[in-house]
mmCIF file of C-alpha atoms in Angstrom:
data_model
loop_
_atom_site.group_PDB
_atom_site.id
_atom_site.type_symbol
_atom_site.label_atom_id
_atom_site.label_comp_id
_atom_site.label_asym_id
_atom_site.label_seq_id
_atom_site.Cartn_x
_atom_site.Cartn_y
_atom_site.Cartn_z
ATOM 1 C CA GLY S 1 17.816 25.331 -8.744
ATOM 2 C CA GLN S 2 15.313 25.952 -6.240
ATOM 3 C CA GLN S 3 14.930 24.226 -3.105
ATOM 4 C CA LEU S 4 12.705 25.096 -0.280
ATOM 5 C CA ASN S 5 13.081 25.603 3.414
ATOM 6 C CA GLN S 6 12.272 23.116 6.334
ATOM 7 C CA SER S 7 13.035 23.456 9.311
ATOM 8 C CA PRO S 8 14.114 22.030 12.068
ATOM 9 C CA GLN S 9 16.840 20.174 9.551
ATOM 10 C CA SER S 10 17.971 17.718 11.723
ATOM 11 C CA MET S 11 14.785 15.724 15.315
ATOM 12 C CA PHE S 12 16.321 13.836 18.197
ATOM 13 C CA ILE S 13 13.519 12.259 19.682
ATOM 14 C CA GLN S 14 12.328 9.287 22.541
ATOM 15 C CA GLU S 15 9.853 6.726 21.254
ATOM 16 C CA GLY S 16 6.528 7.259 22.134
ATOM 17 C CA GLU S 17 7.243 11.781 21.393
ATOM 18 C CA ASP S 18 5.261 13.869 19.028
ATOM 19 C CA VAL S 19 7.061 15.154 16.183
ATOM 20 C CA SER S 20 6.189 18.254 14.093
ATOM 21 C CA MET S 21 7.937 19.610 10.717
ATOM 22 C CA ASN S 22 7.429 22.487 8.563
ATOM 23 C CA CYS S 23 7.874 23.386 4.885
ATOM 24 C CA THR S 24 8.084 27.035 3.848
ATOM 25 C CA SER S 25 8.665 28.283 0.483
ATOM 26 C CA SER S 26 9.013 32.337 -1.089
ATOM 27 C CA SER S 27 6.212 31.571 -3.565
ATOM 28 C CA ILE S 28 3.111 29.807 -4.378
ATOM 29 C CA PHE S 29 1.880 25.779 -5.253
ATOM 30 C CA ASN S 30 -0.919 24.094 -6.052
ATOM 31 C CA THR S 31 0.148 20.772 -4.237
ATOM 32 C CA TRP S 32 2.164 20.061 -1.384
ATOM 33 C CA LEU S 33 3.718 16.419 -0.942
ATOM 34 C CA TRP S 34 5.714 14.666 1.833
ATOM 35 C CA TYR S 35 8.321 11.685 1.422
ATOM 36 C CA LYS S 36 10.152 10.290 3.338
ATOM 37 C CA GLN S 37 13.583 8.227 2.424
ATOM 38 C CA ASP S 38 15.414 6.245 3.457
ATOM 39 C CA PRO S 39 19.329 4.926 3.729
ATOM 40 C CA GLY S 40 20.071 4.292 0.117
ATOM 41 C CA GLU S 41 16.674 4.511 -1.136
ATOM 42 C CA GLY S 42 14.232 6.412 -2.776
ATOM 43 C CA PRO S 43 11.347 9.120 -1.707
ATOM 44 C CA VAL S 44 8.354 7.452 -0.612
ATOM 45 C CA LEU S 45 5.242 9.538 -0.990
ATOM 46 C CA LEU S 46 3.242 10.064 2.207
ATOM 47 C CA ILE S 47 1.596 12.597 2.336
ATOM 48 C CA ALA S 48 -0.506 14.238 -0.639
ATOM 49 C CA LEU S 49 -2.339 17.726 -0.491
ATOM 50 C CA TYR S 50 -3.978 19.511 -3.301
ATOM 51 C CA LYS S 51 -6.399 22.128 -1.508
ATOM 52 C CA ALA S 52 -5.375 25.087 0.279
ATOM 53 C CA GLY S 53 -6.249 24.295 4.375
ATOM 54 C CA GLU S 54 -6.239 21.135 3.284
ATOM 55 C CA LEU S 55 -6.001 18.601 6.262
ATOM 56 C CA THR S 56 -4.929 14.578 5.767
ATOM 57 C CA SER S 57 -4.316 12.143 8.211
ATOM 58 C CA ASN S 58 -2.316 9.094 7.262
ATOM 59 C CA GLY S 59 -2.374 6.598 10.200
ATOM 60 C CA ARG S 60 -0.477 8.205 13.078
ATOM 61 C CA LEU S 61 0.906 11.357 10.745
ATOM 62 C CA THR S 62 -0.947 13.892 9.935
ATOM 63 C CA ALA S 63 0.196 17.110 6.876
ATOM 64 C CA GLN S 64 -1.586 20.913 6.586
ATOM 65 C CA PHE S 65 -1.212 22.847 3.689
ATOM 66 C CA GLY S 66 -1.277 25.872 4.411
ATOM 67 C CA ILE S 67 -3.585 28.727 3.478
ATOM 68 C CA THR S 68 -0.893 31.197 2.285
ATOM 69 C CA ARG S 69 0.123 27.876 -0.098
ATOM 70 C CA LYS S 70 3.063 28.848 1.121
ATOM 71 C CA ASP S 71 3.503 26.603 3.608
ATOM 72 C CA SER S 72 2.787 22.692 4.960
ATOM 73 C CA PHE S 73 3.798 20.922 8.056
ATOM 74 C CA LEU S 74 3.444 17.342 8.736
ATOM 75 C CA ASN S 75 3.632 16.254 12.200
ATOM 76 C CA ILE S 76 4.017 11.801 13.127
ATOM 77 C CA SER S 77 1.772 11.198 16.788
ATOM 78 C CA ALA S 78 3.497 8.701 18.757
ATOM 79 C CA SER S 79 6.786 8.238 17.208
ATOM 80 C CA ILE S 80 8.638 4.421 17.036
ATOM 81 C CA PRO S 81 12.369 4.124 15.395
ATOM 82 C CA SER S 82 11.017 2.451 11.996
ATOM 83 C CA ASP S 83 9.818 6.570 11.562
ATOM 84 C CA VAL S 84 13.460 7.810 11.486
ATOM 85 C CA GLY S 85 14.579 8.696 8.446
ATOM 86 C CA ILE S 86 14.878 11.707 6.298
ATOM 87 C CA TYR S 87 10.912 13.248 5.196
ATOM 88 C CA PHE S 88 10.659 15.453 2.402
ATOM 89 C CA CYS S 89 8.539 17.735 1.828
ATOM 90 C CA ALA S 90 8.335 19.046 -2.536
ATOM 91 C CA GLY S 91 5.588 21.329 -3.825
ATOM 92 C CA CYS S 92 4.351 21.326 -7.299
ATOM 93 C CA ARG S 93 2.601 23.808 -8.894
ATOM 94 C CA SER S 94 0.501 21.533 -11.237
ATOM 95 C CA TYR S 95 0.426 17.784 -9.958
ATOM 96 C CA ASN S 96 -0.511 16.353 -13.514
ATOM 97 C CA THR S 97 2.249 18.703 -15.437
ATOM 98 C CA ASP S 98 4.014 20.009 -13.880
ATOM 99 C CA LYS S 99 7.784 19.105 -11.760
ATOM 100 C CA LEU S 100 9.016 19.047 -8.011
ATOM 101 C CA ILE S 101 10.796 20.754 -6.212
ATOM 102 C CA PHE S 102 12.431 19.437 -2.994
ATOM 103 C CA GLY S 103 12.834 21.038 0.747
ATOM 104 C CA THR S 104 15.563 20.457 2.309
ATOM 105 C CA GLY S 105 14.837 17.346 4.231
ATOM 106 C CA THR S 106 14.364 16.727 7.818
ATOM 107 C CA ARG S 107 16.669 14.100 9.232
ATOM 108 C CA LEU S 108 14.647 13.102 12.486
ATOM 109 C CA GLN S 109 16.302 10.107 14.586
ATOM 110 C CA VAL S 110 14.241 7.757 17.345
ATOM 111 C CA PHE S 111 15.834 6.836 20.408
ATOM 112 C CA PRO S 112 14.152 3.506 22.910
ATOM 113 C CA GLY G 1 1.141 -1.436 -7.959
ATOM 114 C CA ALA G 2 3.391 0.956 -9.534
ATOM 115 C CA VAL G 3 7.060 0.134 -9.434
ATOM 116 C CA VAL G 4 9.322 2.732 -11.123
ATOM 117 C CA SER G 5 12.597 0.261 -11.466
ATOM 118 C CA GLN G 6 16.644 1.697 -12.193
ATOM 119 C CA HIS G 7 19.224 -0.024 -13.556
ATOM 120 C CA PRO G 8 22.087 -0.441 -12.816
ATOM 121 C CA SER G 9 21.381 0.105 -8.731
ATOM 122 C CA ARG G 10 25.008 0.777 -8.275
ATOM 123 C CA VAL G 11 28.029 1.486 -11.205
ATOM 124 C CA ILE G 12 31.710 2.086 -10.301
ATOM 125 C CA CYS G 13 33.301 4.004 -13.113
ATOM 126 C CA LYS G 14 36.860 5.045 -14.331
ATOM 127 C CA SER G 15 37.136 8.589 -14.463
ATOM 128 C CA GLY G 16 36.824 9.637 -18.095
ATOM 129 C CA THR G 17 34.514 6.835 -18.978
ATOM 130 C CA SER G 18 30.755 6.978 -19.801
ATOM 131 C CA VAL G 19 28.092 5.358 -18.067
ATOM 132 C CA LYS G 20 24.519 5.114 -18.574
ATOM 133 C CA ILE G 21 21.740 5.154 -15.886
ATOM 134 C CA GLU G 22 18.266 3.464 -16.609
ATOM 135 C CA CYS G 23 14.806 4.315 -15.852
ATOM 136 C CA ARG G 24 12.541 2.609 -16.292
ATOM 137 C CA SER G 25 7.886 2.354 -15.913
ATOM 138 C CA LEU G 26 7.653 -1.836 -15.208
ATOM 139 C CA ASP G 27 3.230 -1.161 -15.238
ATOM 140 C CA PHE G 28 2.676 1.737 -17.144
ATOM 141 C CA GLN G 29 3.512 4.099 -19.024
ATOM 142 C CA ALA G 30 5.586 7.423 -17.881
ATOM 143 C CA THR G 31 4.359 10.684 -20.099
ATOM 144 C CA THR G 32 7.500 12.488 -18.323
ATOM 145 C CA MET G 33 10.223 11.188 -16.681
ATOM 146 C CA PHE G 34 12.468 13.313 -14.433
ATOM 147 C CA TRP G 35 15.800 13.449 -13.300
ATOM 148 C CA TYR G 36 17.203 14.226 -9.816
ATOM 149 C CA ARG G 37 20.437 13.886 -8.162
ATOM 150 C CA GLN G 38 21.269 14.033 -4.231
ATOM 151 C CA PHE G 39 24.678 14.386 -2.591
ATOM 152 C CA PRO G 40 24.794 12.420 0.477
ATOM 153 C CA LYS G 41 22.820 14.110 3.472
ATOM 154 C CA GLN G 42 21.434 17.036 1.406
ATOM 155 C CA SER G 43 18.310 17.212 -0.887
ATOM 156 C CA LEU G 44 17.090 16.208 -4.467
ATOM 157 C CA MET G 45 17.918 18.365 -7.227
ATOM 158 C CA LEU G 46 16.122 18.414 -9.801
ATOM 159 C CA MET G 47 18.223 17.874 -13.396
ATOM 160 C CA ALA G 48 16.173 17.666 -16.247
ATOM 161 C CA THR G 49 12.548 16.903 -16.851
ATOM 162 C CA SER G 50 12.117 14.986 -20.113
ATOM 163 C CA ASN G 51 8.541 13.867 -22.400
ATOM 164 C CA GLU G 52 8.710 11.027 -24.817
ATOM 165 C CA GLY G 53 10.031 11.298 -28.335
ATOM 166 C CA SER G 54 11.329 15.280 -27.390
ATOM 167 C CA LYS G 55 14.157 16.765 -25.882
ATOM 168 C CA ALA G 56 14.683 17.116 -22.343
ATOM 169 C CA THR G 57 13.846 20.126 -20.470
ATOM 170 C CA TYR G 58 17.451 21.076 -18.469
ATOM 171 C CA GLU G 59 17.120 22.160 -15.487
ATOM 172 C CA GLN G 60 19.439 25.956 -14.300
ATOM 173 C CA GLY G 61 23.290 24.933 -13.526
ATOM 174 C CA VAL G 62 23.365 21.258 -15.521
ATOM 175 C CA GLU G 63 24.804 20.351 -18.494
ATOM 176 C CA LYS G 64 23.003 19.208 -21.524
ATOM 177 C CA ASP G 65 26.141 17.976 -22.936
ATOM 178 C CA LYS G 66 27.897 16.001 -20.127
ATOM 179 C CA PHE G 67 24.464 14.591 -18.827
ATOM 180 C CA LEU G 68 22.434 12.758 -21.742
ATOM 181 C CA ILE G 69 18.502 12.435 -21.204
ATOM 182 C CA ASN G 70 17.464 9.916 -23.934
ATOM 183 C CA HIS G 71 13.326 9.295 -22.834
ATOM 184 C CA ALA G 72 12.598 6.523 -26.077
ATOM 185 C CA SER G 73 9.724 5.115 -25.181
ATOM 186 C CA LEU G 74 7.066 5.328 -23.072
ATOM 187 C CA THR G 75 8.106 2.719 -20.459
ATOM 188 C CA LEU G 76 12.015 3.794 -20.902
ATOM 189 C CA SER G 77 14.457 7.195 -19.833
ATOM 190 C CA THR G 78 18.409 6.462 -19.626
ATOM 191 C CA LEU G 79 20.714 9.461 -18.463
ATOM 192 C CA THR G 80 24.393 8.767 -19.558
ATOM 193 C CA VAL G 81 26.955 11.047 -17.885
ATOM 194 C CA THR G 82 29.545 11.381 -20.068
ATOM 195 C CA SER G 83 33.462 11.807 -19.356
ATOM 196 C CA ALA G 84 32.929 11.410 -15.183
ATOM 197 C CA HIS G 85 34.178 13.310 -13.349
ATOM 198 C CA PRO G 86 34.691 11.833 -9.009
ATOM 199 C CA GLU G 87 33.315 14.792 -8.622
ATOM 200 C CA ASP G 88 29.456 13.511 -10.365
ATOM 201 C CA SER G 89 29.433 10.739 -7.907
ATOM 202 C CA SER G 90 25.961 11.095 -6.110
ATOM 203 C CA PHE G 91 22.871 9.184 -5.980
ATOM 204 C CA TYR G 92 20.779 9.909 -8.278
ATOM 205 C CA ILE G 93 16.936 9.143 -9.056
ATOM 206 C CA CYS G 94 14.677 9.087 -11.611
ATOM 207 C CA SER G 95 10.563 9.280 -11.378
ATOM 208 C CA ALA G 96 7.566 8.850 -13.317
ATOM 209 C CA ARG G 97 4.608 10.110 -13.897
ATOM 210 C CA ASP G 98 2.062 7.893 -14.818
ATOM 211 C CA GLY G 99 -0.075 9.920 -16.910
ATOM 212 C CA GLY G 100 -3.032 7.457 -16.845
ATOM 213 C CA THR G 101 -3.966 7.226 -13.451
ATOM 214 C CA GLY G 102 -4.389 10.505 -12.128
ATOM 215 C CA ASN G 103 -0.547 11.428 -12.941
ATOM 216 C CA THR G 104 1.016 9.986 -9.942
ATOM 217 C CA ILE G 105 4.447 10.471 -9.964
ATOM 218 C CA TYR G 106 6.404 7.260 -8.476
ATOM 219 C CA PHE G 107 10.342 7.373 -7.606
ATOM 220 C CA GLY G 108 12.418 4.756 -8.420
ATOM 221 C CA GLU G 109 15.211 3.194 -5.731
ATOM 222 C CA GLY G 110 18.670 4.863 -7.161
ATOM 223 C CA SER G 111 21.615 5.011 -8.673
ATOM 224 C CA TRP G 112 24.542 5.115 -7.469
ATOM 225 C CA LEU G 113 27.667 6.256 -9.326
ATOM 226 C CA THR G 114 31.531 6.178 -8.234
ATOM 227 C CA VAL G 115 33.589 7.695 -9.729
ATOM 228 C CA VAL G 116 37.169 6.948 -9.383
#
């Protein structure tokens, strides 16, 4: 099935550092979403973006919807140990009616 | 907040048998439910989309006769893995769209299937 490409695949950082990851698609999406998944659990929504160029924050997290509608990035500032997990982007043509296509994921490890 | 619950959370079954996984929306009516499969260290791959009262729409490469999806009510969808084999062992996750409040999509906690 279709997947979005995320980079980097994994990151190993020290507590307090900032993190940036991005997601790209070959096709246009009208909604971009960022999720975090802990081991053995379902994904949890972090940020939703509905408009090209939109920049949205949720605490230490900031995400942007690319102007071309083919990419998005997520930044985490001042990382803490509980940020450990897998981050997935997801794209959707219409959030009201369409399915979500997930990215390949970025595994984040934070060392104290 | 809205909750989507899956049952069982873990199941072990013998090769050749069938196993059913339930997905329930506990406090909203789900106009659409989605079923994903996730292998270890991989992403969520959409298997099928189901709307209440109609046949599920399967993604390319997913065998509809092997993965039976029933969405009999607005709060319940079931995934039945028929004639399970060890390669079907995976983490199965459902999500549900809340048709009442902005069509928000909520995810279940996932169900681990191990076929021995």
